[in-house]
Short mmCIF file of N, CA, C and O in Angstrom, two decimals:
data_model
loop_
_atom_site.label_atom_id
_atom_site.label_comp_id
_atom_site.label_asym_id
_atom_site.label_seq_id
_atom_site.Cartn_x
_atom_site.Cartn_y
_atom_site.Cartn_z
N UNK I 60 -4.35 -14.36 -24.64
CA UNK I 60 -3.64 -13.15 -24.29
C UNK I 60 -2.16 -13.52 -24.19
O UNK I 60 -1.69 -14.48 -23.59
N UNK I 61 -1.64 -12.80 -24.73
CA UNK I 61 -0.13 -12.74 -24.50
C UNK I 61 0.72 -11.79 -23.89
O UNK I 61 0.24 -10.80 -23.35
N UNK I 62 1.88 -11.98 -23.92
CA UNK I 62 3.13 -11.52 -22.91
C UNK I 62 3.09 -9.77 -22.87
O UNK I 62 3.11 -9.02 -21.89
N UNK I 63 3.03 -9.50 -24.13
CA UNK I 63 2.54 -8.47 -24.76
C UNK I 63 1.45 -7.54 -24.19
O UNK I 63 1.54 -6.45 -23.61
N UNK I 64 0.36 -8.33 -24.53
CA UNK I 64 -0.94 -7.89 -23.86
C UNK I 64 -1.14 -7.70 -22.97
O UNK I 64 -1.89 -6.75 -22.74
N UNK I 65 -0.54 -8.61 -21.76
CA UNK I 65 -0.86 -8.56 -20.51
C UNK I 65 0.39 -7.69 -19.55
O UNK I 65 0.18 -7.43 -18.36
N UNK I 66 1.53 -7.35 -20.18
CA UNK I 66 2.32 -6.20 -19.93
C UNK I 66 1.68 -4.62 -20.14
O UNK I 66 2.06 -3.68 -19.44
N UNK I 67 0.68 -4.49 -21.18
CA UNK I 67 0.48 -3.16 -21.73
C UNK I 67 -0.60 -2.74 -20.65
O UNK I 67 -0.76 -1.63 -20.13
N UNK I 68 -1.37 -4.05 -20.41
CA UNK I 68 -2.70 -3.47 -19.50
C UNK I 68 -2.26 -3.78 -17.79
O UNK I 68 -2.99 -3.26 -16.94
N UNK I 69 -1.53 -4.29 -17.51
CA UNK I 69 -1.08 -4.77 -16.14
C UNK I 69 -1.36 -3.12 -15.14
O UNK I 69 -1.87 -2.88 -14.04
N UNK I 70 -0.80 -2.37 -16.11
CA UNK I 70 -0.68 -1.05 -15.40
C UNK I 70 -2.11 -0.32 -14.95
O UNK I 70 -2.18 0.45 -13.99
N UNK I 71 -3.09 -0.64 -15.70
CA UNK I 71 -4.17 -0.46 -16.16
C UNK I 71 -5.03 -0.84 -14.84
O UNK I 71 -5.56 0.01 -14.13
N UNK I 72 -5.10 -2.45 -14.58
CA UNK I 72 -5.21 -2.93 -13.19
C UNK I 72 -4.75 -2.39 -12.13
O UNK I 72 -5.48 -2.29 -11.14
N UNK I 73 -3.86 -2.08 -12.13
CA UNK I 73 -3.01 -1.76 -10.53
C UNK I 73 -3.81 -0.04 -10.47
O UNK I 73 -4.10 0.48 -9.39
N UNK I 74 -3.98 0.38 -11.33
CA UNK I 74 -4.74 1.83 -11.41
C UNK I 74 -6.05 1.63 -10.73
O UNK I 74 -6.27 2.18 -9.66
N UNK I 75 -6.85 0.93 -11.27
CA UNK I 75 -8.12 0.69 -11.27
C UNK I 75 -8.34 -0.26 -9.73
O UNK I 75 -9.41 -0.17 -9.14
N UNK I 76 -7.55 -0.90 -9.35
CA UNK I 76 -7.66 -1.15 -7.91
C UNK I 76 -7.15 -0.23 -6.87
O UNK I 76 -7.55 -0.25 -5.71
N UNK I 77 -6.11 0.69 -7.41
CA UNK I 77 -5.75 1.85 -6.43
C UNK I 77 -6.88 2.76 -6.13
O UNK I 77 -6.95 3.38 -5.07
N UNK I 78 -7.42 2.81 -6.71
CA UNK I 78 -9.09 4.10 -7.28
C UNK I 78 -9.51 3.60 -6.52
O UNK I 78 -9.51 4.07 -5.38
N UNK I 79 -10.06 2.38 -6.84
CA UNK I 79 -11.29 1.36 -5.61
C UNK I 79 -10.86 1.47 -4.55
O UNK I 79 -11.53 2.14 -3.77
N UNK I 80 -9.46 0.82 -4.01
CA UNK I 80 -9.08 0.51 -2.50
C UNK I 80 -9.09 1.99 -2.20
O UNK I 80 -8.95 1.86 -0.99
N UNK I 81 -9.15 3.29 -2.38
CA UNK I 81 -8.59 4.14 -1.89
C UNK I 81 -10.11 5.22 -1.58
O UNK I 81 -10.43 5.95 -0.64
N UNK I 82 -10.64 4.91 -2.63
CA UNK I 82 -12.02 5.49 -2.57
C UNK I 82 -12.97 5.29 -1.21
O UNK I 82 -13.53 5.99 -0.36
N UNK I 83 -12.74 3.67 -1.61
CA UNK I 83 -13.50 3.00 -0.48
C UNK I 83 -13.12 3.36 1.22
O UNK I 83 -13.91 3.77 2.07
N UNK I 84 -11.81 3.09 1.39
CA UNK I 84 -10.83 2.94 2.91
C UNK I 84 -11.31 4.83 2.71
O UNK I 84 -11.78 4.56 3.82
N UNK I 85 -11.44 5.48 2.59
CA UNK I 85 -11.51 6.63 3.10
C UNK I 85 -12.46 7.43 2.86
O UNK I 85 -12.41 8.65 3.03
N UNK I 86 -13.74 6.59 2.29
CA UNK I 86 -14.75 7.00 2.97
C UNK I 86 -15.52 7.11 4.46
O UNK I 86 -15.43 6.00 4.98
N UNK I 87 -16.10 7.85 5.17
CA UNK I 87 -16.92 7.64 5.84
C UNK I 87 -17.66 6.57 6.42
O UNK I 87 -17.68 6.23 7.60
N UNK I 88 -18.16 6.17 5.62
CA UNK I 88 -19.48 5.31 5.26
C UNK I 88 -19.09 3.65 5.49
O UNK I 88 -19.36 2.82 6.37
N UNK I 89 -18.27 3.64 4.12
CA UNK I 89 -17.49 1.97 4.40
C UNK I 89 -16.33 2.29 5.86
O UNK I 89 -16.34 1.37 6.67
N UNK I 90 -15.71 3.05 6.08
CA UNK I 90 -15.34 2.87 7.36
C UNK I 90 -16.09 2.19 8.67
O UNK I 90 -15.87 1.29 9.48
N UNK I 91 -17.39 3.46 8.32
CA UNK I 91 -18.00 3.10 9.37
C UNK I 91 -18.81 1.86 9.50
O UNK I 91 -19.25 1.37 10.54
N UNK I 92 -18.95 1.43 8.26
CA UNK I 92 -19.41 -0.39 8.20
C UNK I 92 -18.63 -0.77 8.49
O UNK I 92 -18.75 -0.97 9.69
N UNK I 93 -17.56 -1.11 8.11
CA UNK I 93 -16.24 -1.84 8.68
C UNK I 93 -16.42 -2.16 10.19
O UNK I 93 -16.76 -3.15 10.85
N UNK I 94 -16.15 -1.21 10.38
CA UNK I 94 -16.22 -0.93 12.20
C UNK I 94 -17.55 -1.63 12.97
O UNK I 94 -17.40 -2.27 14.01
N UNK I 95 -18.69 -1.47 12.43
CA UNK I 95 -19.79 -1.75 13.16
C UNK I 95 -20.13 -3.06 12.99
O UNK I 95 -20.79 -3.61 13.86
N UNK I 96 -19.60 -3.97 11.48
CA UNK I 96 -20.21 -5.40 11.23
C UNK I 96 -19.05 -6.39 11.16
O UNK I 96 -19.16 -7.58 11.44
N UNK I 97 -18.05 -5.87 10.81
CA UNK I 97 -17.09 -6.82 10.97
C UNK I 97 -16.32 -6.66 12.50
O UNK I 97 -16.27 -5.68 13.23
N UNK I 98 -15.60 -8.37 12.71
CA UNK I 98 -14.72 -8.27 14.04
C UNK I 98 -13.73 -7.23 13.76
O UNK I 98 -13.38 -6.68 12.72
N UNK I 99 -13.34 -7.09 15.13
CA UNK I 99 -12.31 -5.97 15.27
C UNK I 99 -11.06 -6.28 14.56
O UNK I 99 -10.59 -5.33 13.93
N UNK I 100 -10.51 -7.22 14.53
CA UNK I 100 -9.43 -7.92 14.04
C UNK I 100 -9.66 -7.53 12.35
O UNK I 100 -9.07 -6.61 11.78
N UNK I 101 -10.52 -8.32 11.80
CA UNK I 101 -10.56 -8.48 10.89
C UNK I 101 -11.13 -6.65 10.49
O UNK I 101 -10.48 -6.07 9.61
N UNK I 102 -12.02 -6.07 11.01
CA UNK I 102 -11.87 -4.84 10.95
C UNK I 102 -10.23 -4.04 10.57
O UNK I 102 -10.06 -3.34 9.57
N UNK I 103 -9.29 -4.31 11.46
CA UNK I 103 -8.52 -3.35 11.15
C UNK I 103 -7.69 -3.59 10.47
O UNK I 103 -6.75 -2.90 10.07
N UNK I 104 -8.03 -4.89 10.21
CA UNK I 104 -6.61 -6.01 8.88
C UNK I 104 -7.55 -5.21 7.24
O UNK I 104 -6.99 -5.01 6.16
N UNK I 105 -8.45 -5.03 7.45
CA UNK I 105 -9.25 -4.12 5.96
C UNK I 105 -8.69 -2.76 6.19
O UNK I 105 -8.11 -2.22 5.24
N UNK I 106 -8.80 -2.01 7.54
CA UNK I 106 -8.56 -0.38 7.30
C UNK I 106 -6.92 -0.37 6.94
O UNK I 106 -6.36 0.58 6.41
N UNK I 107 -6.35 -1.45 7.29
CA UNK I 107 -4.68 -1.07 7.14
C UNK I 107 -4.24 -1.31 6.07
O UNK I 107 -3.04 -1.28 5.80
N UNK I 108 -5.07 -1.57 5.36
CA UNK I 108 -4.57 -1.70 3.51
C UNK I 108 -5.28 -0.17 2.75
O UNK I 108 -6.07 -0.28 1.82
N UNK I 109 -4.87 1.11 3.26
CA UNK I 109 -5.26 2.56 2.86
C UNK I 109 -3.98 2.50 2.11
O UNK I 109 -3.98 2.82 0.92
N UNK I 110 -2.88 2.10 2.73
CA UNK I 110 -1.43 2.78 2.51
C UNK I 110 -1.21 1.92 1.28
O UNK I 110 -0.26 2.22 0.55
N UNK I 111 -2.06 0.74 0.91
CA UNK I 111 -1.45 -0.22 -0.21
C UNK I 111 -1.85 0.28 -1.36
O UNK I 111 -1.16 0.37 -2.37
N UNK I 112 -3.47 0.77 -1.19
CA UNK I 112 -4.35 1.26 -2.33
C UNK I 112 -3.87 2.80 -3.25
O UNK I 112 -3.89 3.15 -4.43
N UNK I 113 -3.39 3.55 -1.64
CA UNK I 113 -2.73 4.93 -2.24
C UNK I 113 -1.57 4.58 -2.90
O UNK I 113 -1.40 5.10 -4.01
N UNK I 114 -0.61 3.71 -2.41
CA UNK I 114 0.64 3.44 -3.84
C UNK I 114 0.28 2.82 -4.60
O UNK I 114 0.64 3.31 -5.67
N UNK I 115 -0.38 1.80 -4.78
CA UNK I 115 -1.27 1.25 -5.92
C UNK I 115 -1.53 2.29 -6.85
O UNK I 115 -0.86 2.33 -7.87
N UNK I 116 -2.58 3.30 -6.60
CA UNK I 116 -3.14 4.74 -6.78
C UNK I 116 -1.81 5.22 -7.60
O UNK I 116 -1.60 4.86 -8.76
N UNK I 117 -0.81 6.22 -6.75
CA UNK I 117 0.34 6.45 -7.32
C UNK I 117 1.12 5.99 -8.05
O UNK I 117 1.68 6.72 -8.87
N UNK I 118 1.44 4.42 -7.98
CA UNK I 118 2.48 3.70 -9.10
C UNK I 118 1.54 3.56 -10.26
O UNK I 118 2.04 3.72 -11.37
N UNK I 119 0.00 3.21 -10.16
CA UNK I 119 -0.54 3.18 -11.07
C UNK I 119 -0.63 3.43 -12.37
O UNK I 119 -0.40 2.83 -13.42
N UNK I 120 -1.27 5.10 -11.82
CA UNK I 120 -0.99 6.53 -12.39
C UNK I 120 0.07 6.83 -13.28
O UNK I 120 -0.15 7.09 -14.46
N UNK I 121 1.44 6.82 -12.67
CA UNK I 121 2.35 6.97 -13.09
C UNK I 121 2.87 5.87 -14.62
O UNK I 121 3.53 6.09 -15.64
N UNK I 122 2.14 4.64 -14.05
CA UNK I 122 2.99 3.56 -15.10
C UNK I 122 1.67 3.62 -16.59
O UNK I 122 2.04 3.38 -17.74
N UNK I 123 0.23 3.98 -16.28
CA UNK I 123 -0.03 3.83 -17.09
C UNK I 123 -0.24 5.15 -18.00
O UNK I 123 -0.74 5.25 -19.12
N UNK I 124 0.35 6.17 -17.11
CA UNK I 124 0.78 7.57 -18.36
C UNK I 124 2.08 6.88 -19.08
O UNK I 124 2.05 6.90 -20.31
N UNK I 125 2.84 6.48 -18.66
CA UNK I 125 3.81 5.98 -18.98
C UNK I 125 4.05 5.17 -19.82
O UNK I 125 5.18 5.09 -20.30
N UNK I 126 2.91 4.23 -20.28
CA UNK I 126 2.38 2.86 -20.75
C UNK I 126 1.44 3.80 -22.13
O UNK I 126 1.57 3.43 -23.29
N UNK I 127 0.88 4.57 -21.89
CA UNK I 127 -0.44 5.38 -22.65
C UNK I 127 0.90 6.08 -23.78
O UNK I 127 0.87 5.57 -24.90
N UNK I 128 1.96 7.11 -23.57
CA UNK I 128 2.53 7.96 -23.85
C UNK I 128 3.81 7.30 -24.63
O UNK I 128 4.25 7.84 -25.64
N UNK I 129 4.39 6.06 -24.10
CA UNK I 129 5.63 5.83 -24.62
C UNK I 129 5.73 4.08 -25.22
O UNK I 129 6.63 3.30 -25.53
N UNK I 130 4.35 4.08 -25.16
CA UNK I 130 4.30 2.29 -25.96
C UNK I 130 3.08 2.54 -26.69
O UNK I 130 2.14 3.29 -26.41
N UNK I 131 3.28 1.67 -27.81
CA UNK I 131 2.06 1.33 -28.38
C UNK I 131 1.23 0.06 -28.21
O UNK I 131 1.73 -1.04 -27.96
N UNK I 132 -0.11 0.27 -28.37
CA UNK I 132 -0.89 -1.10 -28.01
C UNK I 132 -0.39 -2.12 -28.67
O UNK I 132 0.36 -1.91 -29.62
N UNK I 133 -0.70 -3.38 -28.30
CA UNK I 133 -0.29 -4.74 -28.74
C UNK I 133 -1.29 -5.21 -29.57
O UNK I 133 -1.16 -6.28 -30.16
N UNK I 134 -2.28 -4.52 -29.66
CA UNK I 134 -3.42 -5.10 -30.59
C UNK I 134 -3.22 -4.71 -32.23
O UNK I 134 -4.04 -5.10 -33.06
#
């Protein structure tokens, strides 16, 4: 992979982990695992990464319309 390649899809990643981290931290469900099996500490060092996943989410979004619309693939 090259410089190239790994510029076109970079955006691609940061999308696809914004989705996950953001899906997850604000569900219900994995919250409420969080809370019940892990320490408290370490509990709230996981819930306080919502705010990383939603700009993740947002810059994502943005770079790979951006990436989709105004570059062409490297392949």
């Amino acid at each position: 992979m090259n410089l190239a390649q790994l510029d076109y899809y970079f955006p691609f990643v940061v999308f696809v982990y914004g989705v996950t981290m953001t899906l997850l931290l604000n569900s219900k469900w994995f919250t409420n695992l969080a809370q019940t099996r892990l320490p408290q500490a370490l509990s709230t060092q996981v819930l306080s990464h919502r705010t990383l996943g939603f700009v993740c989410l947002l810059v994502g979004t943005f770079w790979s319309i951006q990436n989709l619309l105004l570059s062409e693939p490297p392949f």
